[in-house]
mmCIF file of C-alpha atoms in Angstrom:
data_model
loop_
_atom_site.group_PDB
_atom_site.id
_atom_site.type_symbol
_atom_site.label_atom_id
_atom_site.label_comp_id
_atom_site.label_asym_id
_atom_site.label_seq_id
_atom_site.Cartn_x
_atom_site.Cartn_y
_atom_site.Cartn_z
ATOM 1 C CA ARG G 1 1.151 18.098 -0.276
ATOM 2 C CA TYR G 2 2.704 15.969 2.400
ATOM 3 C CA ASP G 3 4.276 18.672 4.293
ATOM 4 C CA ASN G 4 1.353 20.701 4.456
ATOM 5 C CA GLN G 5 -1.295 18.212 5.989
ATOM 6 C CA PRO G 6 -1.711 16.886 9.291
ATOM 7 C CA TYR G 7 0.544 13.550 9.869
ATOM 8 C CA GLY G 8 1.522 14.191 6.233
ATOM 9 C CA THR G 9 5.236 12.798 6.690
ATOM 10 C CA TRP G 10 4.145 9.821 7.931
ATOM 11 C CA THR G 11 4.533 7.612 5.116
ATOM 12 C CA GLU G 12 8.167 9.017 4.701
ATOM 13 C CA ARG G 13 8.873 8.446 8.558
ATOM 14 C CA MET G 14 7.568 4.848 8.181
ATOM 15 C CA PHE G 15 9.098 3.566 5.144
ATOM 16 C CA SER G 16 12.767 5.006 6.118
ATOM 17 C CA LYS G 17 12.067 2.844 9.278
ATOM 18 C CA LEU G 18 10.500 -0.223 8.139
ATOM 19 C CA PHE G 19 12.507 -1.029 4.851
ATOM 20 C CA ARG G 20 15.731 0.698 5.930
ATOM 21 C CA GLY G 21 18.820 -0.673 3.778
ATOM 22 C CA SER G 22 16.495 -1.047 0.892
ATOM 23 C CA MET G 23 15.038 0.762 -2.176
ATOM 24 C CA TYR G 24 12.235 0.849 -0.860
ATOM 25 C CA SER G 25 13.392 3.139 2.190
ATOM 26 C CA TRP G 26 12.485 6.340 0.372
ATOM 27 C CA THR G 27 9.202 7.504 -1.150
ATOM 28 C CA PRO G 28 9.214 7.832 -5.098
ATOM 29 C CA ILE G 29 8.502 11.554 -4.856
ATOM 30 C CA GLY G 30 11.816 12.296 -3.181
ATOM 31 C CA SER G 31 12.561 15.152 -0.759
ATOM 32 C CA SER G 32 12.393 18.858 -1.344
ATOM 33 C CA GLN G 33 16.079 18.711 -0.567
ATOM 34 C CA HIS G 34 16.814 16.827 -3.243
ATOM 35 C CA ILE G 35 14.815 18.171 -5.519
ATOM 36 C CA ASP G 36 15.976 21.809 -4.600
ATOM 37 C CA VAL G 37 19.725 20.648 -5.704
ATOM 38 C CA ALA G 38 19.010 18.600 -8.782
ATOM 39 C CA ALA G 39 20.318 19.863 -12.176
ATOM 40 C CA ILE G 40 18.575 19.387 -15.244
ATOM 41 C CA LYS G 41 20.983 17.005 -16.888
ATOM 42 C CA GLU G 42 19.963 14.378 -13.774
ATOM 43 C CA PHE G 43 16.293 14.926 -15.009
ATOM 44 C CA ARG G 44 17.666 14.121 -18.607
ATOM 45 C CA ASP G 45 19.653 11.489 -17.960
ATOM 46 C CA PHE G 46 16.544 9.680 -15.795
ATOM 47 C CA TYR G 47 14.395 10.039 -18.389
ATOM 48 C CA ASP G 48 16.574 8.669 -21.359
ATOM 49 C CA LYS G 49 17.613 5.493 -19.109
ATOM 50 C CA TYR G 50 14.183 4.548 -18.306
ATOM 51 C CA TYR G 51 11.666 6.180 -20.550
ATOM 52 C CA VAL G 52 12.394 3.860 -23.108
ATOM 53 C CA PRO G 53 10.157 1.236 -25.257
ATOM 54 C CA ASN G 54 11.946 -1.975 -23.559
ATOM 55 C CA ASN G 55 10.672 -0.676 -19.805
ATOM 56 C CA ALA G 56 7.345 0.215 -20.775
ATOM 57 C CA VAL G 57 3.949 -1.448 -21.432
ATOM 58 C CA LEU G 58 1.582 -0.407 -24.007
ATOM 59 C CA CYS G 59 -2.013 -1.259 -23.642
ATOM 60 C CA ILE G 60 -5.514 -0.045 -25.636
ATOM 61 C CA SER G 61 -8.519 -0.735 -24.328
ATOM 62 C CA GLY G 62 -11.978 0.182 -25.669
ATOM 63 C CA ASP G 63 -14.064 0.454 -29.038
ATOM 64 C CA PHE G 64 -11.412 0.865 -31.530
ATOM 65 C CA ASP G 65 -10.164 -0.080 -35.026
ATOM 66 C CA PRO G 66 -7.231 -2.176 -34.696
ATOM 67 C CA LYS G 67 -5.781 -1.183 -38.168
ATOM 68 C CA GLU G 68 -6.278 2.568 -37.296
ATOM 69 C CA VAL G 69 -4.633 2.117 -33.691
ATOM 70 C CA ARG G 70 -1.554 0.298 -35.126
ATOM 71 C CA GLU G 71 -1.116 3.505 -37.523
ATOM 72 C CA TYR G 72 -1.230 5.510 -34.795
ATOM 73 C CA ILE G 73 1.064 3.446 -32.574
ATOM 74 C CA ASP G 74 3.681 3.306 -35.881
ATOM 75 C CA VAL G 75 3.397 7.231 -35.950
ATOM 76 C CA TYR G 76 4.085 8.004 -32.025
ATOM 77 C CA TYR G 77 6.114 5.001 -30.765
ATOM 78 C CA ALA G 78 7.998 3.412 -33.852
ATOM 79 C CA THR G 79 10.783 6.061 -34.036
ATOM 80 C CA ARG G 80 11.561 5.512 -30.222
ATOM 81 C CA THR G 81 14.868 3.439 -29.704
ATOM 82 C CA ARG G 82 15.315 0.486 -27.391
ATOM 83 C CA GLY G 83 17.479 1.744 -24.313
ATOM 84 C CA ALA G 84 19.766 -0.309 -22.687
ATOM 85 C CA ASP G 85 18.922 -3.121 -20.409
ATOM 86 C CA ILE G 86 17.708 -1.958 -16.910
ATOM 87 C CA GLN G 87 19.479 -3.490 -14.296
ATOM 88 C CA ARG G 88 17.012 -3.993 -11.411
ATOM 89 C CA GLU G 89 18.247 -3.824 -7.928
ATOM 90 C CA THR G 90 18.073 -6.664 -5.575
ATOM 91 C CA LEU G 91 15.701 -6.186 -2.395
ATOM 92 C CA LYS G 92 18.045 -6.221 0.581
ATOM 93 C CA LEU G 93 16.007 -5.598 4.169
ATOM 94 C CA GLU G 94 17.917 -5.351 7.121
ATOM 95 C CA ALA G 95 16.653 -7.416 9.875
ATOM 96 C CA MET G 96 14.354 -6.161 12.407
ATOM 97 C CA SER G 97 15.083 -6.754 16.178
ATOM 98 C CA GLY G 98 12.025 -5.458 18.048
ATOM 99 C CA GLU G 99 9.710 -2.307 18.189
ATOM 100 C CA LEU G 100 10.989 1.143 16.851
ATOM 101 C CA ARG G 101 9.282 4.079 18.226
ATOM 102 C CA GLU G 102 9.191 7.833 17.385
ATOM 103 C CA VAL G 103 7.016 10.667 18.472
ATOM 104 C CA VAL G 104 6.665 13.495 16.046
ATOM 105 C CA ASN G 105 5.154 16.785 17.178
ATOM 106 C CA ASP G 106 3.103 18.040 14.649
ATOM 107 C CA ASN G 107 1.815 21.612 14.424
ATOM 108 C CA LYS G 108 -0.627 20.787 11.843
ATOM 109 C CA ALA G 109 -2.259 18.130 13.991
ATOM 110 C CA GLN G 110 -5.090 18.760 15.685
ATOM 111 C CA LEU G 111 -5.742 15.243 17.499
ATOM 112 C CA PRO G 112 -3.103 12.838 18.298
ATOM 113 C CA ALA G 113 -2.805 9.671 15.968
ATOM 114 C CA VAL G 114 -0.569 6.571 15.907
ATOM 115 C CA PHE G 115 0.660 4.740 12.975
ATOM 116 C CA VAL G 116 1.822 1.104 13.166
ATOM 117 C CA GLY G 117 3.693 -0.573 10.256
ATOM 118 C CA TYR G 118 4.538 -4.178 9.996
ATOM 119 C CA ARG G 119 6.303 -6.076 7.170
ATOM 120 C CA GLY G 120 3.793 -7.514 4.885
ATOM 121 C CA VAL G 121 3.371 -9.266 1.418
ATOM 122 C CA ALA G 122 4.497 -8.250 -2.051
ATOM 123 C CA GLU G 123 1.951 -7.582 -4.796
ATOM 124 C CA GLY G 124 0.860 -11.101 -6.029
ATOM 125 C CA ASP G 125 2.032 -13.185 -3.297
ATOM 126 C CA PRO G 126 -0.390 -16.104 -2.211
ATOM 127 C CA ASP G 127 -0.868 -14.446 1.167
ATOM 128 C CA SER G 128 -1.791 -11.235 -0.066
ATOM 129 C CA TYR G 129 -5.193 -11.960 -0.752
ATOM 130 C CA ALA G 130 -5.767 -13.370 2.550
ATOM 131 C CA MET G 131 -4.349 -9.963 3.976
ATOM 132 C CA SER G 132 -6.441 -7.853 1.981
ATOM 133 C CA MET G 133 -9.497 -9.605 3.190
ATOM 134 C CA LEU G 134 -8.287 -9.938 6.657
ATOM 135 C CA THR G 135 -7.772 -5.676 6.804
ATOM 136 C CA ASP G 136 -11.411 -5.483 5.649
ATOM 137 C CA ILE G 137 -12.681 -7.304 8.352
ATOM 138 C CA LEU G 138 -10.751 -5.320 10.610
ATOM 139 C CA ALA G 139 -11.303 -1.886 9.756
ATOM 140 C CA ASN G 140 -13.605 -1.726 6.440
ATOM 141 C CA GLY G 141 -16.869 -0.133 7.149
ATOM 142 C CA GLU G 142 -19.164 0.573 10.319
ATOM 143 C CA SER G 143 -19.594 -3.170 10.996
ATOM 144 C CA SER G 144 -15.644 -3.766 10.926
ATOM 145 C CA ARG G 145 -13.994 -4.923 14.323
ATOM 146 C CA MET G 146 -11.817 -1.690 14.797
ATOM 147 C CA TYR G 147 -14.528 0.786 13.827
ATOM 148 C CA ARG G 148 -17.157 -1.062 16.531
ATOM 149 C CA SER G 149 -14.459 -1.268 19.191
ATOM 150 C CA LEU G 150 -12.875 1.878 18.988
ATOM 151 C CA VAL G 151 -15.007 4.578 17.589
ATOM 152 C CA ALA G 152 -18.845 3.308 18.022
ATOM 153 C CA GLU G 153 -18.341 1.549 21.290
ATOM 154 C CA GLN G 154 -15.652 2.772 23.713
ATOM 155 C CA GLN G 155 -15.037 6.286 21.552
ATOM 156 C CA LEU G 156 -11.659 6.582 21.957
ATOM 157 C CA ALA G 157 -10.886 7.128 18.201
ATOM 158 C CA VAL G 158 -12.613 8.912 15.479
ATOM 159 C CA GLN G 159 -10.857 7.079 12.992
ATOM 160 C CA ALA G 160 -9.243 3.480 12.738
ATOM 161 C CA ALA G 161 -7.786 2.031 9.772
ATOM 162 C CA VAL G 162 -5.968 -0.872 8.632
ATOM 163 C CA PHE G 163 -4.649 -1.247 5.090
ATOM 164 C CA PRO G 164 -2.254 -3.506 3.178
ATOM 165 C CA PHE G 165 0.750 -1.610 1.114
ATOM 166 C CA ALA G 166 1.725 -3.878 -1.611
ATOM 167 C CA LEU G 167 4.754 -3.277 -3.291
ATOM 168 C CA GLU G 168 6.387 -5.165 -6.263
ATOM 169 C CA LYS G 169 9.217 -6.973 -3.906
ATOM 170 C CA THR G 170 7.910 -6.619 -0.502
ATOM 171 C CA GLY G 171 5.049 -5.019 1.101
ATOM 172 C CA ALA G 172 3.910 -3.343 4.605
ATOM 173 C CA ALA G 173 0.549 -3.663 6.887
ATOM 174 C CA ILE G 174 -0.275 -0.344 8.270
ATOM 175 C CA LEU G 175 -2.646 0.159 11.297
ATOM 176 C CA VAL G 176 -3.973 3.865 11.911
ATOM 177 C CA GLY G 177 -5.958 5.269 14.830
ATOM 178 C CA ILE G 178 -6.603 8.873 15.418
ATOM 179 C CA ALA G 179 -7.843 9.441 19.004
ATOM 180 C CA ALA G 180 -10.958 11.060 20.177
ATOM 181 C CA PRO G 181 -10.899 14.433 21.354
ATOM 182 C CA GLY G 182 -9.548 14.062 25.329
ATOM 183 C CA LYS G 183 -8.880 10.348 24.781
ATOM 184 C CA ASP G 184 -5.260 8.789 25.383
ATOM 185 C CA ILE G 185 -3.579 7.636 22.096
ATOM 186 C CA ASN G 186 -1.814 4.855 24.070
ATOM 187 C CA ALA G 187 -5.357 3.445 24.665
ATOM 188 C CA VAL G 188 -5.863 3.674 20.885
ATOM 189 C CA GLU G 189 -2.794 1.946 20.148
ATOM 190 C CA GLN G 190 -3.565 -0.808 22.780
ATOM 191 C CA GLU G 191 -7.214 -1.719 21.614
ATOM 192 C CA MET G 192 -5.829 -1.878 17.924
ATOM 193 C CA TYR G 193 -3.238 -4.646 19.323
ATOM 194 C CA ALA G 194 -6.317 -6.313 21.023
ATOM 195 C CA GLN G 195 -8.434 -6.665 18.116
ATOM 196 C CA ILE G 196 -5.837 -8.443 16.063
ATOM 197 C CA ASP G 197 -4.844 -10.482 18.913
ATOM 198 C CA SER G 198 -8.541 -11.852 19.163
ATOM 199 C CA VAL G 199 -7.975 -12.826 15.353
ATOM 200 C CA ILE G 200 -4.942 -14.554 15.828
ATOM 201 C CA ALA G 201 -6.366 -16.415 19.161
ATOM 202 C CA ARG G 202 -9.958 -17.233 17.999
ATOM 203 C CA GLY G 203 -10.063 -16.654 14.192
ATOM 204 C CA VAL G 204 -12.847 -14.743 12.377
ATOM 205 C CA SER G 205 -16.633 -15.604 12.240
ATOM 206 C CA ASP G 206 -18.561 -17.195 9.445
ATOM 207 C CA ALA G 207 -20.442 -13.700 8.637
ATOM 208 C CA GLU G 208 -17.008 -11.661 8.903
ATOM 209 C CA PHE G 209 -15.385 -14.037 6.044
ATOM 210 C CA LYS G 210 -18.664 -13.814 3.862
ATOM 211 C CA LYS G 211 -18.788 -10.025 3.822
ATOM 212 C CA ALA G 212 -14.964 -10.228 3.183
ATOM 213 C CA LYS G 213 -15.459 -12.061 0.349
ATOM 214 C CA ASN G 214 -18.270 -10.324 -0.810
ATOM 215 C CA ILE G 215 -15.963 -7.004 -0.240
ATOM 216 C CA ALA G 216 -13.374 -8.505 -2.555
ATOM 217 C CA GLU G 217 -15.865 -9.116 -5.513
ATOM 218 C CA ALA G 218 -17.327 -5.977 -5.488
ATOM 219 C CA LYS G 219 -13.855 -4.236 -5.167
ATOM 220 C CA PHE G 220 -12.818 -6.588 -8.299
ATOM 221 C CA VAL G 221 -16.011 -5.538 -10.381
ATOM 222 C CA GLN G 222 -15.815 -1.854 -9.237
ATOM 223 C CA SER G 223 -12.175 -1.679 -10.320
ATOM 224 C CA LYS G 224 -12.905 -2.953 -14.070
ATOM 225 C CA ARG G 225 -15.868 -1.248 -14.953
ATOM 226 C CA GLY G 226 -14.771 1.335 -17.709
ATOM 227 C CA SER G 227 -12.102 0.907 -20.655
ATOM 228 C CA LEU G 228 -9.651 2.876 -18.638
ATOM 229 C CA ASP G 229 -9.946 0.825 -15.567
ATOM 230 C CA MET G 230 -9.459 -2.553 -17.825
ATOM 231 C CA GLY G 231 -6.423 -0.963 -19.835
ATOM 232 C CA MET G 232 -4.701 0.187 -16.514
ATOM 233 C CA ALA G 233 -5.451 -3.553 -14.767
ATOM 234 C CA LEU G 234 -3.941 -5.167 -17.794
ATOM 235 C CA ALA G 235 -0.766 -3.142 -18.302
ATOM 236 C CA ASP G 236 -0.333 -3.284 -14.480
ATOM 237 C CA ALA G 237 -0.495 -7.280 -14.642
ATOM 238 C CA TYR G 238 1.623 -7.653 -17.804
ATOM 239 C CA ALA G 239 4.386 -4.884 -15.951
ATOM 240 C CA MET G 240 4.217 -6.828 -12.479
ATOM 241 C CA PHE G 241 3.660 -10.771 -13.595
ATOM 242 C CA GLY G 242 4.458 -10.291 -17.679
ATOM 243 C CA ASN G 243 0.724 -12.133 -17.675
ATOM 244 C CA THR G 244 -2.377 -10.090 -18.777
ATOM 245 C CA ASN G 245 -4.602 -13.103 -17.826
ATOM 246 C CA TYR G 246 -3.633 -12.423 -14.339
ATOM 247 C CA VAL G 247 -6.491 -9.871 -14.305
ATOM 248 C CA ASN G 248 -9.146 -12.835 -15.066
ATOM 249 C CA THR G 249 -7.891 -15.090 -12.513
ATOM 250 C CA GLU G 250 -7.647 -12.793 -9.436
ATOM 251 C CA MET G 251 -11.306 -13.724 -8.121
ATOM 252 C CA GLU G 252 -10.251 -17.528 -7.927
ATOM 253 C CA ARG G 253 -7.180 -16.465 -5.541
ATOM 254 C CA PHE G 254 -9.812 -14.929 -3.385
ATOM 255 C CA ASN G 255 -11.942 -17.844 -3.804
ATOM 256 C CA LYS G 256 -9.194 -19.949 -2.510
ATOM 257 C CA VAL G 257 -8.719 -18.260 0.779
ATOM 258 C CA THR G 258 -10.101 -19.911 3.978
ATOM 259 C CA ARG G 259 -10.971 -18.706 7.412
ATOM 260 C CA GLU G 260 -7.536 -20.617 8.743
ATOM 261 C CA ASP G 261 -5.906 -18.851 6.434
ATOM 262 C CA LEU G 262 -6.914 -15.298 7.767
ATOM 263 C CA GLN G 263 -5.938 -16.299 11.154
ATOM 264 C CA ARG G 264 -2.712 -17.962 9.895
ATOM 265 C CA VAL G 265 -1.695 -14.645 7.995
ATOM 266 C CA ALA G 266 -2.635 -12.654 11.355
ATOM 267 C CA LYS G 267 -0.381 -14.327 13.591
ATOM 268 C CA LYS G 268 2.500 -14.620 10.634
ATOM 269 C CA TYR G 269 2.628 -10.764 9.711
ATOM 270 C CA PHE G 270 0.705 -9.193 12.827
ATOM 271 C CA GLY G 271 1.683 -11.251 15.890
ATOM 272 C CA THR G 272 5.314 -9.910 16.297
ATOM 273 C CA LYS G 273 6.980 -7.142 18.252
ATOM 274 C CA ASP G 274 9.269 -6.151 14.743
ATOM 275 C CA ARG G 275 7.054 -3.218 13.922
ATOM 276 C CA VAL G 276 7.524 0.518 13.781
ATOM 277 C CA VAL G 277 5.038 2.425 15.698
ATOM 278 C CA MET G 278 4.846 6.553 15.325
ATOM 279 C CA GLN G 279 2.961 8.645 17.500
ATOM 280 C CA PHE G 280 1.851 11.883 15.949
ATOM 281 C CA MET G 281 0.909 14.671 18.932
ATOM 282 C CA PRO G 282 -0.537 18.124 18.279
ATOM 283 C CA SER G 283 2.008 20.717 18.912
ATOM 284 C CA SER G 284 1.903 24.631 18.835
ATOM 285 C CA ASP G 285 5.275 24.847 17.645
ATOM 286 C CA LYS G 286 5.147 26.792 14.238
ATOM 287 C CA LYS G 287 8.666 26.355 12.864
#
């Protein structure tokens, strides 16, 4: 799927540079080269090591009879034995020293695109809530800064996006711009920087701040509407933080974010030349 779509390799390429030297420098799906040479024993060993009760969270959500569910748990899970303790790898990130650039000739792309990656924040980091709100202000919807500037007004791009990529121990903040036909991808890249520099210099407006708060609340409600959604949220909270009540206090952390926090976070994470820039250019090469 990644190899057969435009810009499909951006994640693998971005993480290999942005998180060089750490376990986040490769994507979980792996590469076709590794899969091609893998032996059945490797798959079994991996399963036996990680798919054990002490490395899992079982969450049951919905309208159910606790006694009946307990019986099912005993039938399906009680026979599973505890595995060896999992040794977690310590995050070791190599220091970045300026901008890393790459041009990728993409025979599946019809328009040039640019992907800019900065090191961001981990899941649950206090700055993650301000980062989420900031990226919504920059590029969520037609009233966002980058859509208005790049797409609606200057018509430099057909798409402009900014999104946080939170992981367990670190994270990334990604800018994406796809040039409009006949437009220069370098102009798209520079305008994205200009919009961020504006936040760093002058902060966000009251209207933008209120909109970001509303978006955060809407996302929270939407993501907890069904039994499956709630179960997944509780399981994730326990797996990440060892505390299911984390779900109930998430909006409190969003509500503590101030306008000054958004400006501070913009400067801290985007106000640096330590970044990875990848430009994907359409290519007629069919290899």
